[in-house]
C-alpha cells in the first residue's frame, strides 16, 4: 500500500514482538499479513548466520513475492567501537573491515544493496552525557570521527563495485551535521544516511530541521516519535508511537520527499520506552556540540512545554505512565498505530500536492 507520495512503511525486526524460535521468513510473512510494506533486519546475520548467498537470496525473493522491501544492517564503523561487535571480527577471520566487506558482497550477490551502519552504542549503565561515546575521555569525538572517515574510505571501493550503499544512522552519539559531512566526504555514491527521527532529539536537534539537512542523503529511515519532559538535568526523551509525541509529521515527511529512498521502518519499543536524558543544563554537554544552534534547542524547549501542557489536559501520557513496562500487545500496537498515522499523513500530503 505505497502512498501516493512514494513512502513505503515497514518495521524494524529487532523491535517487533515475535514468539521464541521464529526466524526471518516468519517475520516477512507476519509483516505482509499485518499490512506492512517492508522489514529492516538489524543484522544480515539474522538472515543467514553464515552469510550463505542462497539463504540470503531466498529471503530477498520471499520479500519480493510479498511486495516487501528488505534492508539489512552491518556493524559499527567507528573503529573505537569495533570491540563491541566481536562477531564481525570473527566473520572476517580476525579482520573487522573484512567482516563488513563480506556482508556487503554477500548481500549484493543476493540483491540486497541498502545496508545500515552506525558509529557507537548507547551505554545505559552510564549517566547523562557519558552514556554517549562522543563524551568518552580516553579518545576525543573528533578523533573518532576522523577514524570513522578512514574506515569509510577503506570500504568505499567494495561498495561502489557492488552498487551498494552503507547508510550511517543518526544514532544518539552523532549529529546530523557530522553525518552530512561524513557522507559528502566519503561520497554519496557509496554512503547514505539512516535517519532516526527520534534520536536527533537527544542531540538537541529539531527533527524537522534535521530531516531537511539529511534528506538529500537519506536512504533508510527509522521512524518513531518522542515525548519530551522537563527534568532536573534539563529534558528527557521517551519513545512514543508516531503522532503521539512532539514531532510535526506533515513537515518532517514533506522534507523527506527529497530523499532518494522513502522506506520508513518503524523502530518500536522493547520492554521499555528508552527514557534518555538531554542534559541542557550541563556546560560540558554544550561544549561537545559545536554545531548545535540555540534556535533548534529553543524549539525542543517549546515542544516539551507543549507536550507537558497536553499531559495536563489529559491528551498525552505522563512520564510515570510511559515508565511502565510494555507487553507484547502494546509493542505491536506501537508499530501498527505508527503505520496508521504515517499513512494518514502521507495521504494528506499527496492530496495537498494534487490540488
Coordinates of C-alpha atoms in Angstrom, one line a residue:
X1 CA 0.0 0.0 0.0
X2 CA 2.6 2.5 -1.1
X3 CA 1.4 6.1 -0.5
X4 CA 0.7 8.5 -3.4
X5 CA 3.9 10.3 -2.5
X6 CA 6.1 7.2 -2.6
X7 CA 6.5 6.3 1.1
X8 CA 6.7 2.6 1.9
X9 CA 6.2 1.8 5.6
X10 CA 7.6 -1.3 7.3
X11 CA 9.2 -2.4 10.6
X12 CA 12.5 -2.9 12.3
X13 CA 12.9 -6.6 13.1
X14 CA 14.6 -6.1 16.4
X15 CA 11.7 -4.2 18.0
X16 CA 8.8 -6.2 16.5
X17 CA 7.4 -8.8 19.0
X18 CA 8.0 -12.3 17.8
X19 CA 7.5 -15.7 19.5
X20 CA 10.6 -17.6 20.5
X21 CA 12.0 -19.7 17.8
X22 CA 10.8 -17.6 14.9
X23 CA 13.1 -16.6 12.0
X24 CA 13.4 -14.0 9.3
X25 CA 11.0 -15.9 7.0
X26 CA 8.3 -15.8 9.7
X27 CA 8.7 -12.1 10.2
X28 CA 8.4 -11.4 6.5
X29 CA 5.1 -13.3 6.4
X30 CA 4.0 -11.6 9.6
X31 CA 4.8 -8.1 8.2
X32 CA 2.9 -8.8 5.0
X33 CA -0.1 -10.2 6.8
X34 CA -0.2 -7.1 9.1
X35 CA -0.3 -4.8 6.0
X36 CA 3.3 -3.6 6.3
X37 CA 5.5 -2.9 3.3
X38 CA 9.0 -4.0 4.3
X39 CA 11.3 -5.2 7.0
X40 CA 14.7 -3.8 8.2
X41 CA 16.8 -6.5 9.8
X42 CA 19.3 -5.1 12.3
X43 CA 21.9 -7.6 11.2
X44 CA 22.5 -9.5 7.9
X45 CA 23.4 -12.4 10.2
X46 CA 19.7 -12.6 11.2
X47 CA 19.0 -13.8 7.6
X48 CA 21.9 -16.2 7.4
X49 CA 24.4 -16.7 10.3
X50 CA 27.0 -17.9 7.7
X51 CA 26.2 -15.3 5.0
X52 CA 25.1 -18.0 2.7
X53 CA 24.1 -16.3 -0.5
X54 CA 21.5 -18.9 -1.3
X55 CA 19.8 -18.3 2.1
X56 CA 20.0 -14.5 1.6
X57 CA 18.6 -14.7 -1.9
X58 CA 15.7 -16.9 -0.9
X59 CA 14.7 -14.4 1.7
X60 CA 15.0 -11.5 -0.7
X61 CA 12.9 -13.4 -3.2
X62 CA 10.3 -14.1 -0.5
X63 CA 10.2 -10.4 0.3
X64 CA 9.8 -9.6 -3.4
X65 CA 6.9 -12.1 -3.7
X66 CA 5.2 -10.5 -0.7
X67 CA 5.7 -7.0 -2.1
X68 CA 8.1 -6.0 0.7
X69 CA 11.3 -4.0 0.8
X70 CA 14.2 -5.8 2.5
X71 CA 17.0 -3.9 4.3
X72 CA 19.8 -5.2 6.5
X73 CA 22.4 -4.0 8.9
X74 CA 26.1 -4.5 9.0
X75 CA 28.0 -3.1 12.0
X76 CA 29.5 -0.1 13.8
X77 CA 32.1 1.6 11.6
X78 CA 33.8 3.7 14.3
X79 CA 36.9 1.6 15.0
X80 CA 36.9 2.7 18.6
X81 CA 33.5 0.8 18.9
X82 CA 34.6 -2.2 17.0
X83 CA 35.4 -4.3 20.1
X84 CA 31.7 -4.2 20.9
X85 CA 30.9 -6.3 17.9
X86 CA 33.3 -9.4 18.0
X87 CA 31.1 -11.3 15.7
X88 CA 32.1 -9.0 12.8
X89 CA 35.8 -9.6 13.5
X90 CA 35.1 -13.3 13.6
X91 CA 33.3 -13.1 10.3
X92 CA 36.5 -11.6 8.8
X93 CA 38.8 -14.2 10.3
X94 CA 40.2 -11.6 12.7
X95 CA 39.9 -8.6 10.4
X96 CA 37.0 -6.3 11.2
X97 CA 36.9 -4.5 7.9
X98 CA 37.0 -7.8 6.0
X99 CA 33.9 -8.8 8.1
X100 CA 32.0 -5.8 6.9
X101 CA 33.1 -6.3 3.3
X102 CA 31.9 -9.9 3.3
X103 CA 28.5 -8.6 4.5
X104 CA 28.4 -6.1 1.6
X105 CA 29.5 -8.7 -1.0
X106 CA 27.1 -11.5 0.1
X107 CA 24.1 -9.1 0.4
X108 CA 24.8 -7.6 -3.1
X109 CA 25.0 -11.1 -4.6
X110 CA 21.5 -11.7 -3.1
X111 CA 20.2 -8.4 -4.5
X112 CA 20.3 -6.5 -1.2
X113 CA 22.1 -3.2 -1.5
X114 CA 20.8 -0.9 1.3
X115 CA 22.9 -1.6 4.4
X116 CA 22.7 0.1 7.8
X117 CA 25.7 1.1 9.9
X118 CA 26.2 3.2 13.0
X119 CA 29.1 4.8 14.9
X120 CA 28.6 3.6 18.5
X121 CA 26.3 2.1 21.1
X122 CA 24.4 3.9 23.8
X123 CA 25.7 2.9 27.3
X124 CA 22.7 2.5 29.5
X125 CA 24.9 1.8 32.6
X126 CA 26.4 5.3 32.4
X127 CA 24.6 8.5 33.3
X128 CA 24.0 11.7 31.4
X129 CA 26.3 12.8 28.6
X130 CA 28.8 10.0 29.5
X131 CA 26.3 7.4 28.0
X132 CA 27.3 8.7 24.5
X133 CA 30.7 7.9 23.1
X134 CA 31.1 11.4 21.9
X135 CA 31.9 12.3 25.5
X136 CA 34.5 9.5 26.1
X137 CA 37.5 10.7 28.0
X138 CA 40.0 8.2 26.5
X139 CA 39.6 9.4 22.9
X140 CA 38.0 12.6 21.6
X141 CA 35.0 12.6 19.5
X142 CA 36.9 14.4 16.7
X143 CA 39.4 11.6 16.7
X144 CA 36.6 9.1 16.5
X145 CA 35.1 10.9 13.5
X146 CA 38.4 11.1 11.7
X147 CA 38.9 7.3 12.3
X148 CA 35.4 6.6 11.0
X149 CA 36.1 8.6 7.9
X150 CA 39.2 6.5 7.3
X151 CA 37.1 3.3 7.7
X152 CA 34.6 4.7 5.2
X153 CA 37.5 5.3 2.7
X154 CA 38.6 1.7 3.1
X155 CA 35.1 0.4 2.5
X156 CA 34.1 2.7 -0.4
X157 CA 35.7 0.6 -3.2
X158 CA 33.8 -2.6 -2.4
X159 CA 30.5 -0.6 -2.0
X160 CA 31.0 1.1 -5.4
X161 CA 32.0 -2.2 -7.1
X162 CA 28.7 -3.8 -5.9
X163 CA 26.4 -0.9 -6.3
X164 CA 25.6 -0.8 -2.6
X165 CA 25.2 2.0 0.0
X166 CA 26.3 1.9 3.6
X167 CA 23.8 4.1 5.4
X168 CA 25.1 5.6 8.7
X169 CA 22.4 6.2 11.4
X170 CA 21.7 9.4 13.2
X171 CA 22.4 7.5 16.3
X172 CA 22.3 9.0 19.8
X173 CA 26.0 10.0 19.8
X174 CA 26.3 11.7 16.4
X175 CA 24.7 14.8 14.9
X176 CA 23.1 15.3 11.5
X177 CA 25.7 18.0 10.8
X178 CA 28.5 15.5 11.3
X179 CA 26.8 12.8 9.3
X180 CA 26.2 15.0 6.3
X181 CA 29.9 16.0 6.3
X182 CA 31.0 12.3 6.5
X183 CA 28.8 11.3 3.6
X184 CA 29.8 14.2 1.5
X185 CA 33.5 13.4 2.1
X186 CA 33.0 9.7 1.6
X187 CA 30.9 10.0 -1.5
X188 CA 27.1 9.7 -1.8
X189 CA 27.6 7.0 -4.5
X190 CA 28.8 4.7 -1.7
X191 CA 27.3 6.1 1.5
X192 CA 24.0 7.4 2.7
X193 CA 22.2 8.3 5.9
X194 CA 19.8 6.2 8.0
X195 CA 17.6 8.9 9.6
X196 CA 16.3 8.1 13.0
X197 CA 13.6 10.6 13.7
X198 CA 13.6 10.4 17.5
X199 CA 17.4 10.1 18.1
X200 CA 18.1 13.6 16.9
X201 CA 16.2 14.9 19.9
X202 CA 19.0 13.6 22.1
X203 CA 21.5 15.8 20.3
X204 CA 19.4 18.9 20.8
X205 CA 18.2 19.0 17.2
X206 CA 14.7 19.9 15.9
X207 CA 13.5 16.8 14.0
X208 CA 12.1 18.8 11.1
X209 CA 15.2 20.8 10.6
X210 CA 17.3 17.6 10.9
X211 CA 15.1 16.0 8.2
X212 CA 15.8 18.9 5.9
X213 CA 19.5 18.5 6.4
X214 CA 19.7 14.8 5.8
X215 CA 17.0 14.3 3.2
X216 CA 19.4 14.5 0.1
X217 CA 21.3 11.5 1.6
X218 CA 18.6 9.5 3.4
X219 CA 18.3 6.0 2.0
X220 CA 16.9 4.3 5.1
X221 CA 14.7 5.7 7.8
X222 CA 14.0 4.5 11.4
X223 CA 10.7 6.1 12.5
X224 CA 9.3 6.7 15.9
X225 CA 8.1 9.7 17.9
X226 CA 9.4 11.2 21.1
X227 CA 7.7 12.6 24.2
X228 CA 9.7 15.4 25.9
X229 CA 9.6 16.2 29.6
X230 CA 11.4 18.7 31.8
X231 CA 13.8 17.1 34.4
X232 CA 16.5 18.3 36.8
X233 CA 19.1 17.7 34.0
X234 CA 17.1 19.7 31.6
X235 CA 15.0 17.5 29.3
X236 CA 14.4 13.8 28.7
X237 CA 13.1 11.9 25.7
X238 CA 10.7 8.9 25.9
X239 CA 9.7 7.0 22.8
X240 CA 6.1 7.2 21.6
X241 CA 4.2 6.0 18.6
X242 CA 4.2 8.3 15.6
X243 CA 1.6 11.0 16.2
X244 CA 1.7 10.7 19.9
X245 CA 4.8 12.7 20.7
X246 CA 6.2 16.1 19.7
X247 CA 7.3 15.6 16.0
X248 CA 5.5 17.5 13.3
X249 CA 5.0 14.6 10.9
X250 CA 3.5 16.5 8.0
X251 CA 6.5 18.9 8.0
X252 CA 9.0 16.1 8.5
X253 CA 7.6 13.8 5.9
X254 CA 7.4 16.7 3.4
X255 CA 11.1 17.2 4.0
X256 CA 11.7 13.6 3.2
X257 CA 10.1 13.8 -0.2
X258 CA 13.5 14.8 -1.4
X259 CA 15.1 11.6 -0.1
X260 CA 16.5 9.2 -2.7
X261 CA 14.6 6.4 -0.9
X262 CA 11.5 6.7 1.1
X263 CA 11.3 3.4 3.1
X264 CA 10.2 4.2 6.6
X265 CA 10.8 1.3 9.1
X266 CA 9.0 1.7 12.4
X267 CA 11.5 1.2 15.2
X268 CA 9.3 0.3 18.1
X269 CA 10.0 -0.4 21.7
X270 CA 11.2 -3.4 23.7
X271 CA 10.1 -3.8 27.3
X272 CA 10.9 -0.1 27.9
X273 CA 10.5 3.2 26.1
X274 CA 14.1 4.4 26.5
X275 CA 13.9 7.5 28.7
X276 CA 17.1 9.2 27.7
X277 CA 18.5 12.5 29.1
X278 CA 19.0 15.7 27.1
X279 CA 21.2 17.5 29.7
X280 CA 20.8 21.0 28.5
X281 CA 21.9 22.4 31.9
X282 CA 25.3 20.7 31.6
X283 CA 28.0 23.1 30.1
X284 CA 30.2 20.2 29.0
X285 CA 27.3 18.8 27.0
X286 CA 27.0 22.1 25.2
X287 CA 30.8 22.3 24.7
X288 CA 30.8 18.9 23.0
X289 CA 28.3 20.0 20.4
X290 CA 29.7 22.9 18.4
X291 CA 27.2 22.6 15.6
X292 CA 24.1 22.9 17.9
X293 CA 22.0 26.0 17.4
X294 CA 20.1 28.0 20.0
X295 CA 17.2 28.1 17.6
X296 CA 16.8 24.4 17.5
X297 CA 17.4 23.9 21.2
X298 CA 14.8 26.5 21.9
X299 CA 12.4 24.6 19.7
X300 CA 12.9 21.5 21.8
X301 CA 12.1 23.5 24.9
X302 CA 8.9 24.8 23.2
X303 CA 8.0 21.2 22.2
X304 CA 8.5 20.0 25.7
X305 CA 6.3 22.7 27.1
X306 CA 3.6 21.8 24.6
X307 CA 3.8 18.1 25.4
X308 CA 3.5 18.7 29.2
X309 CA 0.6 21.0 28.6
X310 CA -1.1 18.2 26.6
X311 CA -0.4 15.8 29.5
X312 CA -2.1 18.3 31.9
X313 CA -5.2 18.3 29.6
X314 CA -5.3 14.5 29.6
X315 CA -4.4 14.3 25.9
X316 CA -1.0 12.6 26.3
X317 CA 0.6 10.1 28.6
X318 CA 2.6 11.2 31.6
X319 CA 6.2 10.3 32.3
X320 CA 5.1 8.0 35.1
X321 CA 2.7 6.2 32.7
X322 CA 5.4 5.9 30.0
X323 CA 7.8 4.4 32.5
X324 CA 5.6 1.3 32.9
X325 CA 6.8 -1.8 31.1
X326 CA 5.3 -2.6 27.8
X327 CA 3.9 -6.1 27.0
X328 CA 4.0 -7.7 23.5
X329 CA 0.5 -6.4 22.7
X330 CA 1.5 -2.8 23.3
X331 CA 4.7 -3.3 21.4
X332 CA 2.8 -4.5 18.3
X333 CA 0.2 -1.7 18.8
X334 CA 3.1 0.8 18.8
X335 CA 4.1 -0.3 15.3
X336 CA 0.6 -0.5 13.9
X337 CA -0.5 2.8 15.4
X338 CA 2.6 4.4 13.9
X339 CA 1.8 2.9 10.5
X340 CA -1.7 4.2 10.5
X341 CA -0.6 7.7 11.5
X342 CA 2.1 7.9 8.8
X343 CA -0.2 6.6 6.1
X344 CA -2.8 9.2 7.0
X345 CA -0.1 11.9 6.9
X346 CA 1.2 10.6 3.5
X347 CA -2.3 10.6 2.1
X348 CA -2.9 14.2 3.2
X349 CA 0.5 15.3 1.7
X350 CA -0.5 13.6 -1.5
X351 CA -3.9 15.2 -1.6
X352 CA -2.4 18.7 -0.9
X353 CA 0.2 18.3 -3.7
X354 CA -2.5 17.2 -6.1
X355 CA -4.5 20.4 -5.7

